[in-house]
PDB file of C-alpha atoms and ligand atoms in Angstrom:
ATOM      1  CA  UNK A 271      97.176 144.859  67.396  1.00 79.00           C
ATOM      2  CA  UNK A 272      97.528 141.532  65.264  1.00 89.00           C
ATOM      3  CA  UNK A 273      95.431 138.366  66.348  1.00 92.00           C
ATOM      4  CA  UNK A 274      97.614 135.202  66.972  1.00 95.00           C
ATOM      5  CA  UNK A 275      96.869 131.832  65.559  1.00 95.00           C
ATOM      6  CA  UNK A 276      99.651 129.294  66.495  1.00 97.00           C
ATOM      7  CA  UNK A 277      99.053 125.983  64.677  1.00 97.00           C
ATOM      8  CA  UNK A 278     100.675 123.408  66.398  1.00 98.00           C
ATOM      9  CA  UNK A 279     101.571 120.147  64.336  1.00 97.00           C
ATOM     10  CA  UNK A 280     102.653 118.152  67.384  1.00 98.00           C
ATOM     11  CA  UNK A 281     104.730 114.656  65.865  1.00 98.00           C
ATOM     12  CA  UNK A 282     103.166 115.021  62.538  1.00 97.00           C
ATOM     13  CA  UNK A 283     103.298 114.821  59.660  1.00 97.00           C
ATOM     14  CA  UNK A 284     105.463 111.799  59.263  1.00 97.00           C
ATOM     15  CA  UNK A 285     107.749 112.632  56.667  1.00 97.00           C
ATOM     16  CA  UNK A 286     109.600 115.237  54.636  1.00 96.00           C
ATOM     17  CA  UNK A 287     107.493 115.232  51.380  1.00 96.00           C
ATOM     18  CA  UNK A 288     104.354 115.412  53.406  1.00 96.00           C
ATOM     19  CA  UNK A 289     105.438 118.294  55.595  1.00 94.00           C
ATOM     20  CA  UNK A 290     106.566 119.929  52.182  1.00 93.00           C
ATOM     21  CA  UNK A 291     103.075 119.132  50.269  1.00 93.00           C
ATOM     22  CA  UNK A 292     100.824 120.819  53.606  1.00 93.00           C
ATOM     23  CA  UNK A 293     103.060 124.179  52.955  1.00 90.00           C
ATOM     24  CA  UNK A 294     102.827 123.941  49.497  1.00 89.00           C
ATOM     25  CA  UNK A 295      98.654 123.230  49.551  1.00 91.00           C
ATOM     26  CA  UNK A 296      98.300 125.752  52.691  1.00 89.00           C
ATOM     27  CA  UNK A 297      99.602 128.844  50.191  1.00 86.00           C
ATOM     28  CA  UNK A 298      97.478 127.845  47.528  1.00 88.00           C
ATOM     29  CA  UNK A 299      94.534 127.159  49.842  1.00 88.00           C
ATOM     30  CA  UNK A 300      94.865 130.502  51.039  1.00 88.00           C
ATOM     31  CA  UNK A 301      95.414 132.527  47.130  1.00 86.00           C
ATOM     32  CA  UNK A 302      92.402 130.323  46.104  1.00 89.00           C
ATOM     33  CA  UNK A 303      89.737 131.364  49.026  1.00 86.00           C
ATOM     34  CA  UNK A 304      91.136 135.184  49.035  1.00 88.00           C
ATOM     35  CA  UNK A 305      92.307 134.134  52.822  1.00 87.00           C
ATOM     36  CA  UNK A 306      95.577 136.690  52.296  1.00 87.00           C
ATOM     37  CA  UNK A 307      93.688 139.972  54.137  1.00 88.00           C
ATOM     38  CA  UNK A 308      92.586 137.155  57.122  1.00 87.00           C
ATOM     39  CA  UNK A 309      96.449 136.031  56.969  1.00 86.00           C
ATOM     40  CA  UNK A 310      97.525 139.379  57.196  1.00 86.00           C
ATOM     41  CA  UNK A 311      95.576 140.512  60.050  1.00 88.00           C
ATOM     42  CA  UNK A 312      96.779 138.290  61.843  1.00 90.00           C
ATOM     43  CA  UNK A 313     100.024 136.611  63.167  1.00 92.00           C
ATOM     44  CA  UNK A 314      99.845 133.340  62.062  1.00 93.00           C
ATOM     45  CA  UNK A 315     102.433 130.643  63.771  1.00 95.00           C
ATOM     46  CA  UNK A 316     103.222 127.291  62.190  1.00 96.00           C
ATOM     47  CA  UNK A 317     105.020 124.938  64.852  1.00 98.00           C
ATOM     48  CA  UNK A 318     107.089 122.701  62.958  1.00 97.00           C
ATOM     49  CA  UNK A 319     108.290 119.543  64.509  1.00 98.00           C
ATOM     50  CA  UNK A 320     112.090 120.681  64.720  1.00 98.00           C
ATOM     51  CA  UNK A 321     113.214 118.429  61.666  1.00 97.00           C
ATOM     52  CA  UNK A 322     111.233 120.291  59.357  1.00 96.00           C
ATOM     53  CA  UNK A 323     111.580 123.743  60.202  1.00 95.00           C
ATOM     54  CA  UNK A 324     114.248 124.070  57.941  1.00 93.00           C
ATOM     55  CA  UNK A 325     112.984 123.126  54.875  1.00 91.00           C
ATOM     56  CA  UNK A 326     109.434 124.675  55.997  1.00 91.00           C
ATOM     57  CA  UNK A 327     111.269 128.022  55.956  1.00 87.00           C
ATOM     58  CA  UNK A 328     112.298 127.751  52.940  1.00 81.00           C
ATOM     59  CA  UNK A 329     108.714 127.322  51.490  1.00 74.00           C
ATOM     60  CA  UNK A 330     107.242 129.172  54.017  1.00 63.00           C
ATOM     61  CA  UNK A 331     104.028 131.139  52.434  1.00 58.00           C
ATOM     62  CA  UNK A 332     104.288 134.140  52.855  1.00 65.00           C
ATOM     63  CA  UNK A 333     103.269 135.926  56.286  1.00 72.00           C
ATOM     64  CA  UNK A 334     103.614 132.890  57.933  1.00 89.00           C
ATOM     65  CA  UNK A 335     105.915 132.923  60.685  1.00 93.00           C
ATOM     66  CA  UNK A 336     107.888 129.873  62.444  1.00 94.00           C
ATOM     67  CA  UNK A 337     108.184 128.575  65.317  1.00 97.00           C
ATOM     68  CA  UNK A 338     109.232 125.630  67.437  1.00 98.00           C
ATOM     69  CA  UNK A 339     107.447 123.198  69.626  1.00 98.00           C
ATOM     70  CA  UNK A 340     109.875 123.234  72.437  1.00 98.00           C
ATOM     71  CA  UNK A 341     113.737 124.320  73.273  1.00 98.00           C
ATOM     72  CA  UNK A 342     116.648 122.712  75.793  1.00 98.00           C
ATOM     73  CA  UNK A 343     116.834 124.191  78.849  1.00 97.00           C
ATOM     74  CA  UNK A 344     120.680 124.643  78.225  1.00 98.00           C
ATOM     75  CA  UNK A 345     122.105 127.369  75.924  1.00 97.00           C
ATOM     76  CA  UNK A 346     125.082 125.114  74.942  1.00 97.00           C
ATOM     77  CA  UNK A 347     127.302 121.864  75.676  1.00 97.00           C
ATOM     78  CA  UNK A 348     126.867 117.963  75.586  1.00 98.00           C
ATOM     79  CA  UNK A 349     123.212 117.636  76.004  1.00 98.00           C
ATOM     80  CA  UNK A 350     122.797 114.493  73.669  1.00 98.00           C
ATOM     81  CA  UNK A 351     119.621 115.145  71.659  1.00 97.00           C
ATOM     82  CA  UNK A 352     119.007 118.843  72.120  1.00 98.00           C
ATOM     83  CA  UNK A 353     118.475 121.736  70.269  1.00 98.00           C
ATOM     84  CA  UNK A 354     119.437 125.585  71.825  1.00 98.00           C
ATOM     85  CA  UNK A 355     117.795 128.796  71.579  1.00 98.00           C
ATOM     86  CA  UNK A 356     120.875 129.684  69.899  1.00 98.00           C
ATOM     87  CA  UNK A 357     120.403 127.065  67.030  1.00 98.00           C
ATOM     88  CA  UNK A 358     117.071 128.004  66.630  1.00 98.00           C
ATOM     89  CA  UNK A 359     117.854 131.431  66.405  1.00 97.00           C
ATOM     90  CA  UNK A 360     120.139 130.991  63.567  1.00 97.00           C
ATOM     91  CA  UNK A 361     117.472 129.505  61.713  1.00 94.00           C
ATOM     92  CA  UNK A 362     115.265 132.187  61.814  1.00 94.00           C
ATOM     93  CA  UNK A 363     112.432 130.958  64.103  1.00 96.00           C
ATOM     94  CA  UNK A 364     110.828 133.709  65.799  1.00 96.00           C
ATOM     95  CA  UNK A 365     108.991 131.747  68.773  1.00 98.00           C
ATOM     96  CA  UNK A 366     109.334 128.783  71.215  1.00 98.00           C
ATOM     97  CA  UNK A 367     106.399 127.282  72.689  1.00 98.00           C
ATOM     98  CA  UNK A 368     106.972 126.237  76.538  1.00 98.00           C
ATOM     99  CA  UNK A 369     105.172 124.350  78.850  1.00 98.00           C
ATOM    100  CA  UNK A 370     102.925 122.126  77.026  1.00 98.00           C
ATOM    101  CA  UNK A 371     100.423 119.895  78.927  1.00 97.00           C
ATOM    102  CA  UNK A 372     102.259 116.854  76.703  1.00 97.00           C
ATOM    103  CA  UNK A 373     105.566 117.627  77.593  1.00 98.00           C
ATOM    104  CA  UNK A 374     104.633 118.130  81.679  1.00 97.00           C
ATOM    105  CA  UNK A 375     102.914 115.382  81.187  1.00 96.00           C
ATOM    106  CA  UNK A 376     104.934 112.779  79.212  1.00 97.00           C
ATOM    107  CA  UNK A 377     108.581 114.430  79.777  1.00 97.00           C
ATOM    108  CA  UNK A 378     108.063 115.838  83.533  1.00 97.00           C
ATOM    109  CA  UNK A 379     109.373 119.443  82.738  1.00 98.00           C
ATOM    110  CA  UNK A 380     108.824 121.000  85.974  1.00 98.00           C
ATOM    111  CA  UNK A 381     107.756 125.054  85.648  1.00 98.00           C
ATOM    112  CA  UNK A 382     111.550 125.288  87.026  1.00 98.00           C
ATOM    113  CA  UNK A 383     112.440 123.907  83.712  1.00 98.00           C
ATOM    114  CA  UNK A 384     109.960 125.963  81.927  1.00 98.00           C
ATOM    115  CA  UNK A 385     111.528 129.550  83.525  1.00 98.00           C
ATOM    116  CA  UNK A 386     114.976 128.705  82.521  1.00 98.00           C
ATOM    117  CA  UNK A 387     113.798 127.769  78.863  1.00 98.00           C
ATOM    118  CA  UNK A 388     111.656 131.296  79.179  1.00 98.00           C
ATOM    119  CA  UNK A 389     114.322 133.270  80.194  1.00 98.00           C
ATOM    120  CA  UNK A 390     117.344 131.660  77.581  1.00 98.00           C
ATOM    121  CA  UNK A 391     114.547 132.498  75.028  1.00 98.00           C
ATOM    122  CA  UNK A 392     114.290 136.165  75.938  1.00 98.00           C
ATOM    123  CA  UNK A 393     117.814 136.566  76.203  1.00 97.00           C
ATOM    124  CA  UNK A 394     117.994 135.462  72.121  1.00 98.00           C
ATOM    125  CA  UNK A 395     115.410 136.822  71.401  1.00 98.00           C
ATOM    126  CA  UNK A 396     112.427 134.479  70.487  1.00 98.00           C
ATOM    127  CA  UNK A 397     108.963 134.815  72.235  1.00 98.00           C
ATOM    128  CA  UNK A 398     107.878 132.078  74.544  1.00 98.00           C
ATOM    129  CA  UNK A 399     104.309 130.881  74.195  1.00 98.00           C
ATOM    130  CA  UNK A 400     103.870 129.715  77.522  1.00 98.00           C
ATOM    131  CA  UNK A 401     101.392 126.980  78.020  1.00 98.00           C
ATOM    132  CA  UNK A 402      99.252 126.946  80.664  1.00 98.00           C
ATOM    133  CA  UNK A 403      95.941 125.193  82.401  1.00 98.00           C
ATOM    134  CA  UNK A 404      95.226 122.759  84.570  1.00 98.00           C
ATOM    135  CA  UNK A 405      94.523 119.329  84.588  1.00 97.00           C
ATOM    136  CA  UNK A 406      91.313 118.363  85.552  1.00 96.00           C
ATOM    137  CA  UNK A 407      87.880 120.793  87.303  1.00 96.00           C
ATOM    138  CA  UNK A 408      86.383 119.251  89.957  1.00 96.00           C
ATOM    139  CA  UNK A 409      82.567 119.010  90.212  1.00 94.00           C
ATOM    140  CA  UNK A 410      81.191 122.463  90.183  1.00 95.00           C
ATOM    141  CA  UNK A 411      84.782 124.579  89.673  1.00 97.00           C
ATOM    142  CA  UNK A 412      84.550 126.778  87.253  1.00 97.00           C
ATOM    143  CA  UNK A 413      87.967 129.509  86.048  1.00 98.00           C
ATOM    144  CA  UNK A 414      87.190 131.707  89.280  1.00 97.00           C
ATOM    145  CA  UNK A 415      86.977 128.561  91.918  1.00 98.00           C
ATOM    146  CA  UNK A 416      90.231 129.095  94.362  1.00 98.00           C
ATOM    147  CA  UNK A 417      91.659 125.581  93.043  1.00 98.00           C
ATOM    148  CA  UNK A 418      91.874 126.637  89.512  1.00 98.00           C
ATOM    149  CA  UNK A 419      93.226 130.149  89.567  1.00 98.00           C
ATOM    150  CA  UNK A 420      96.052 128.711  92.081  1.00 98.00           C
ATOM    151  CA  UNK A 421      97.505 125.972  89.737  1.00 98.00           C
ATOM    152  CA  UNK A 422      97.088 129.150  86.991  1.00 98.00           C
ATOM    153  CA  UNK A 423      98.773 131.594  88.663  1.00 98.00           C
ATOM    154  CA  UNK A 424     101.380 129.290  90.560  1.00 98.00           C
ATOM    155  CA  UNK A 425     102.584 128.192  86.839  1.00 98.00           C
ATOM    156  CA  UNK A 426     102.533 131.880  85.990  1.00 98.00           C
ATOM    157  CA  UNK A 427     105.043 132.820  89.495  1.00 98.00           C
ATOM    158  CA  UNK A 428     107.109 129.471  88.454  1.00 98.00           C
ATOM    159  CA  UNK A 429     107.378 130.005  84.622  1.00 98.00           C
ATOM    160  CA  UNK A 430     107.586 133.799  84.614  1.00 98.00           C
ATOM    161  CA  UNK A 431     110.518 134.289  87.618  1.00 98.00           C
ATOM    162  CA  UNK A 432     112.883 136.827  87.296  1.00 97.00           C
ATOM    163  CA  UNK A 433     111.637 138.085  83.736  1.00 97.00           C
ATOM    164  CA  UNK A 434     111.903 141.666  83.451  1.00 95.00           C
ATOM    165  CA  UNK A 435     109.027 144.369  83.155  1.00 94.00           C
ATOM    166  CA  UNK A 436     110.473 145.058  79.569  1.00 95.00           C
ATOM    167  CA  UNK A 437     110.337 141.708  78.379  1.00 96.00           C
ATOM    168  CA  UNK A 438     107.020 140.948  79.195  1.00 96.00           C
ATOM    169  CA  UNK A 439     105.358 142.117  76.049  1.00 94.00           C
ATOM    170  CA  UNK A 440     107.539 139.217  74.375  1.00 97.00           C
ATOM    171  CA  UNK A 441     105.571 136.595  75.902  1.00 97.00           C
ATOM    172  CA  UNK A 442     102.303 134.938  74.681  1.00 98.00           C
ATOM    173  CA  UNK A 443     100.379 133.008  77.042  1.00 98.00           C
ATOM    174  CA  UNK A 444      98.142 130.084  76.231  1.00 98.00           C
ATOM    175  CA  UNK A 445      95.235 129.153  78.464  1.00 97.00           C
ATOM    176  CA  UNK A 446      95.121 125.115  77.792  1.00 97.00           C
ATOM    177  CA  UNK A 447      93.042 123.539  80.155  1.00 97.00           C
ATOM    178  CA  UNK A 448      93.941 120.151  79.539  1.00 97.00           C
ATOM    179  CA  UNK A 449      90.878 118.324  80.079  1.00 97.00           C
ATOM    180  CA  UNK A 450      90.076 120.125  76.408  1.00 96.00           C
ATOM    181  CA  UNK A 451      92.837 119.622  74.880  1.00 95.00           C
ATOM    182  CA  UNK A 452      92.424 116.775  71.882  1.00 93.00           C
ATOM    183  CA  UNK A 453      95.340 114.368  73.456  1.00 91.00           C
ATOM    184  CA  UNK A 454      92.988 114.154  76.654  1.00 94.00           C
ATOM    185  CA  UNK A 455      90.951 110.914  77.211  1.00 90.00           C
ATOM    186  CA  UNK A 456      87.272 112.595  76.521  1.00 86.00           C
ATOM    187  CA  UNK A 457      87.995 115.755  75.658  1.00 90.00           C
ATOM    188  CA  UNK A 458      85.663 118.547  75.482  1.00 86.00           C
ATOM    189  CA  UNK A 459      85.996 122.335  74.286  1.00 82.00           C
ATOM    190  CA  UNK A 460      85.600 124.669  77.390  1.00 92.00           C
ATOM    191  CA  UNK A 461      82.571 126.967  77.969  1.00 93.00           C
ATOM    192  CA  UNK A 462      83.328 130.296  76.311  1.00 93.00           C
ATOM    193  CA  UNK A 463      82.620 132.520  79.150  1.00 93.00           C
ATOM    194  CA  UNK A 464      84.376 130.417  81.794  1.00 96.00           C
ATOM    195  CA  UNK A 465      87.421 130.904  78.965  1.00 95.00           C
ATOM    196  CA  UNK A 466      86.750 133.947  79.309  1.00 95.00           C
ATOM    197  CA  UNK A 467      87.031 134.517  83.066  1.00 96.00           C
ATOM    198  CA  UNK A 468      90.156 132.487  82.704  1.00 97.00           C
ATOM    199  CA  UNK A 469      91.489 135.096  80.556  1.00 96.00           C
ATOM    200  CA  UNK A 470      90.490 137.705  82.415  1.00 96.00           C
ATOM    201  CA  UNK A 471      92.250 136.207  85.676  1.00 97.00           C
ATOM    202  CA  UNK A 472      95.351 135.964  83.878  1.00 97.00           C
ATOM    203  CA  UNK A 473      95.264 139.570  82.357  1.00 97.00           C
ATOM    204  CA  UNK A 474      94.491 140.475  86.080  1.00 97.00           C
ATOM    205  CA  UNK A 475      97.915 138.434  87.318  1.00 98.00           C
ATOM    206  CA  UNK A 476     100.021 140.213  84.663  1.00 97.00           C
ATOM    207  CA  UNK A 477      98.424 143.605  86.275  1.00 97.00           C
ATOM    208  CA  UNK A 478      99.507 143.123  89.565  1.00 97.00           C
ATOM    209  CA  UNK A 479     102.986 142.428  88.770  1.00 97.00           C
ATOM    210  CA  UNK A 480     103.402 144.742  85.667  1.00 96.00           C
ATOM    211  CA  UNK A 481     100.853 147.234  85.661  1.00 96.00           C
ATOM    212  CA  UNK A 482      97.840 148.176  83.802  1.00 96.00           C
ATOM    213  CA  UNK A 483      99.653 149.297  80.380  1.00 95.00           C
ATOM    214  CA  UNK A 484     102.029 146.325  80.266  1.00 96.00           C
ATOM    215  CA  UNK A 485      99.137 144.158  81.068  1.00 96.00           C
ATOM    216  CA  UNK A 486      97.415 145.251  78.238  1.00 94.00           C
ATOM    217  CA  UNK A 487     100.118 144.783  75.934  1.00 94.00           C
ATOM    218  CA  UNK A 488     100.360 140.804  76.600  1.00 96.00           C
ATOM    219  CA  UNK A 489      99.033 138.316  73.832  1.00 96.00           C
ATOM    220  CA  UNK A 490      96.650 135.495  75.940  1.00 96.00           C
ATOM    221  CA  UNK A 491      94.895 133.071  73.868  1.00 96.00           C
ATOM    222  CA  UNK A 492      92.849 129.719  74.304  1.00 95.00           C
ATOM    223  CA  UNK A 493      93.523 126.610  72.815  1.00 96.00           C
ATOM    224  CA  UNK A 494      92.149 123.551  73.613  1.00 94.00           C
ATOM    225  CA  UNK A 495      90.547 121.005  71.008  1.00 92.00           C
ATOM    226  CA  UNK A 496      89.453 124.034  68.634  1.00 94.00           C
ATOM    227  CA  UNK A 497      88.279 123.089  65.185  1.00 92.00           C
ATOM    228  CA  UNK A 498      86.416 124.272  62.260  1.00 92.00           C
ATOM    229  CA  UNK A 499      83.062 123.874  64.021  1.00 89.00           C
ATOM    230  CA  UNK A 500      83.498 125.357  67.749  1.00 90.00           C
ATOM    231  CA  UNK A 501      85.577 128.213  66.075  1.00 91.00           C
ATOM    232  CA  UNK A 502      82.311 129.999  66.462  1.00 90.00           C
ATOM    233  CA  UNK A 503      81.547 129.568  69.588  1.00 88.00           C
ATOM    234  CA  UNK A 504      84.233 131.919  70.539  1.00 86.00           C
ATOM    235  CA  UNK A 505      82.453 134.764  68.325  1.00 79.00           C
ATOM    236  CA  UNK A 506      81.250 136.317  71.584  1.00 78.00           C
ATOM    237  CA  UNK A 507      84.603 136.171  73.390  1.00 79.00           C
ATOM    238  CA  UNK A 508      85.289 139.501  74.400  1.00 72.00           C
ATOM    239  CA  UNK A 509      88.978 139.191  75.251  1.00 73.00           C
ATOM    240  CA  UNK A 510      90.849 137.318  72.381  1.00 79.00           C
ATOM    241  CA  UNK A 511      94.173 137.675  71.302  1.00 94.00           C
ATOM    242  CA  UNK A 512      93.897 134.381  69.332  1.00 94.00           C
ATOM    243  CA  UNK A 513      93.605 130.963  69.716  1.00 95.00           C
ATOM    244  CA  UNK A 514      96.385 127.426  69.741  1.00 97.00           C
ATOM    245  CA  UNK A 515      95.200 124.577  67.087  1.00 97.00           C
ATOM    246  CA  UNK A 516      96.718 121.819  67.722  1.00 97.00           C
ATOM    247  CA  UNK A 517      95.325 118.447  65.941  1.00 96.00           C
ATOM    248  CA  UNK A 518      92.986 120.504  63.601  1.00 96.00           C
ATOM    249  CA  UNK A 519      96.220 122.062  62.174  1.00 96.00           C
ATOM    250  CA  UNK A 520      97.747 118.707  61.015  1.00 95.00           C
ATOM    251  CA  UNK A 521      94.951 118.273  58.574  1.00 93.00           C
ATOM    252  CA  UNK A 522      94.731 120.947  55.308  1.00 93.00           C
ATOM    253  CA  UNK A 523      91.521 120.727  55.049  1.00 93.00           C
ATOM    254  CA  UNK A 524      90.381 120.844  58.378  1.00 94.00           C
ATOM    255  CA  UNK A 525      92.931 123.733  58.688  1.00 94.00           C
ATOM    256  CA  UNK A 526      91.545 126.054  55.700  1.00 93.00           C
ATOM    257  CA  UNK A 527      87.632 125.225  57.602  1.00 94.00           C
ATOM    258  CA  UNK A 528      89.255 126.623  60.668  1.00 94.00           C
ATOM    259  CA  UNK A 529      90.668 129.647  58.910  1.00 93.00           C
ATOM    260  CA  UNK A 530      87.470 130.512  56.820  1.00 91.00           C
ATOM    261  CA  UNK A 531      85.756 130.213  59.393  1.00 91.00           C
ATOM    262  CA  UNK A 532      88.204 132.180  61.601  1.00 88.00           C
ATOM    263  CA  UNK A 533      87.432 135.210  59.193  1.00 83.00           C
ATOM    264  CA  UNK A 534      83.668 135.272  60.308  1.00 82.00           C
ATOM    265  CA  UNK A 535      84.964 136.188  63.659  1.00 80.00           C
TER     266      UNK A 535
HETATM  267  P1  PGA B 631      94.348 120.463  70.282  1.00 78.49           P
HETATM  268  O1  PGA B 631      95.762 120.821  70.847  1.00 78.49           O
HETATM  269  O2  PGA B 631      93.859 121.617  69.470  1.00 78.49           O
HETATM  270  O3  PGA B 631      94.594 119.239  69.455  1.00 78.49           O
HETATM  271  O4  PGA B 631      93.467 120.204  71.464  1.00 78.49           O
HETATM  272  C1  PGA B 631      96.042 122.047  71.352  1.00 78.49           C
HETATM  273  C2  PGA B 631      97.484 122.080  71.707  1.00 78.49           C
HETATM  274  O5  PGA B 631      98.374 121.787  70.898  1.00 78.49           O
HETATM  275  O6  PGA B 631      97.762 122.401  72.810  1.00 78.49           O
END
């Protein structure tokens, strides 16, 4: 099965020609380091802010798929400033990512919100990347202390409600703590194997509900402040489906360190 690497572009870049200029430098980066068997073996997902998605689609290198940072939680109607599944759709984006610390944090979506965008994605067919993590650890918690794994798997009942067994291979989780993601005051990359038990604890939620063989089929990565440097780290992670750049993606060259570096993994 393919790796994932979303890249997640946040509010940048600032304008059209610059958004244009990163696609157009991110397929030659990749010709010019011999990057195209990395790019293949995985499934690499550029998150456009929705403005550019467009355009970015129509320069899109190739094996690049799109996606978008967020979705309404309506399908349709007078919702001033919103953009459906539908829409999205029609564009040809293939995923939505859900549920990120940022827009909890500075736009209050509730996991109630999060479910109904989950489930009006499924239902038109683009897969969720569901965010989730938790704020802050406490002296001494580590992924298995009680505190953690409930805000984890409470976001995981709330966001994943009513979705059926069959549509659970659709959906990509993304273990964020968000004391390591890069918008966080002091940020710092998590250890790898407490990622790791994090990882496992989630693969272990999706097992109770779905079984052992659906479990398996479900995409979790981490993501959280990774750049060209701490890539490495994650070398010994036994469990990974991928990882979710966020600020490291916004800069080429940063970007082609992370995925040269990615292919040493
Ligand atoms: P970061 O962001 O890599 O800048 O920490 C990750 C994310 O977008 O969630």
């Amino acid at each position: 099965m393919k790796k994932i690497l979303i890249l997640n572009w946040k509010q940048f870049p600032d304008t059209k020609d610059q958004a244009d200029s990163f696609m157009t430098g991110f397929t030659s980066f990749i010709k010019k380091n011999k990057l195209e068997a990395l790019v293949k073996k995985h499934e690499i997902v550029l998150l456009p802010p929705y403005i550019f998605i467009d355009r970015i689609m129509d320069i899109e290198a190739k094996n690049v798929s799109i996606g978008a940072q967020d979705v309404s939680r309506f399908n349709q109607g007078a919702f001033t400033g919103e953009i459906s599944s539908k829409m999205l759709k029609s564009l040809g984006v293939k995923y939505v990512l859900v549920g990120h610390s940022e827009r909890r944090l500075n736009f209050k979506e509730k996991n109630e919100d999060i479910n109904t965008k989950i489930l009006n994605c499924l239902h038109y067919n683009l897969k969720p990347i569901l965010c989730v993590g938790e704020n802050a650890r406490n002296k001494n918690e580590n992924s298995n202390s009680f505190r953690i794994k409930k805000i984890v798997f409470t976001q995981l009942n709330e966001c994943l409600k009513g979705i059926k067994e069959d549509e659970i291979q659709d959906v990509i989780i993304a273990y964020e703590p968000v004391w390591a993601i890069s918008s966080s005051a002091n940020s710092k990359v998590a250890d790898v194997s407490d990622v790791e038990t994090m990882l496992i604890n989630i693969r272990f939620w999706f097992e109770t509900r779905f079984g052992k063989d659906k479990a398996l089929n479900v995409k979790i990565l981490y993501g959280g402040s990774i750049n060209k440097d701490n890539i490495l780290n994650f070398k010994s992670l036994f469990i990974n489906d991928g990882f979710l750049v966020g600020k490291a993606s916004t800069n080429l060259k940063e970007l082609g360190s992370v995925l040269t570096n990615l292919k040493k993994l």
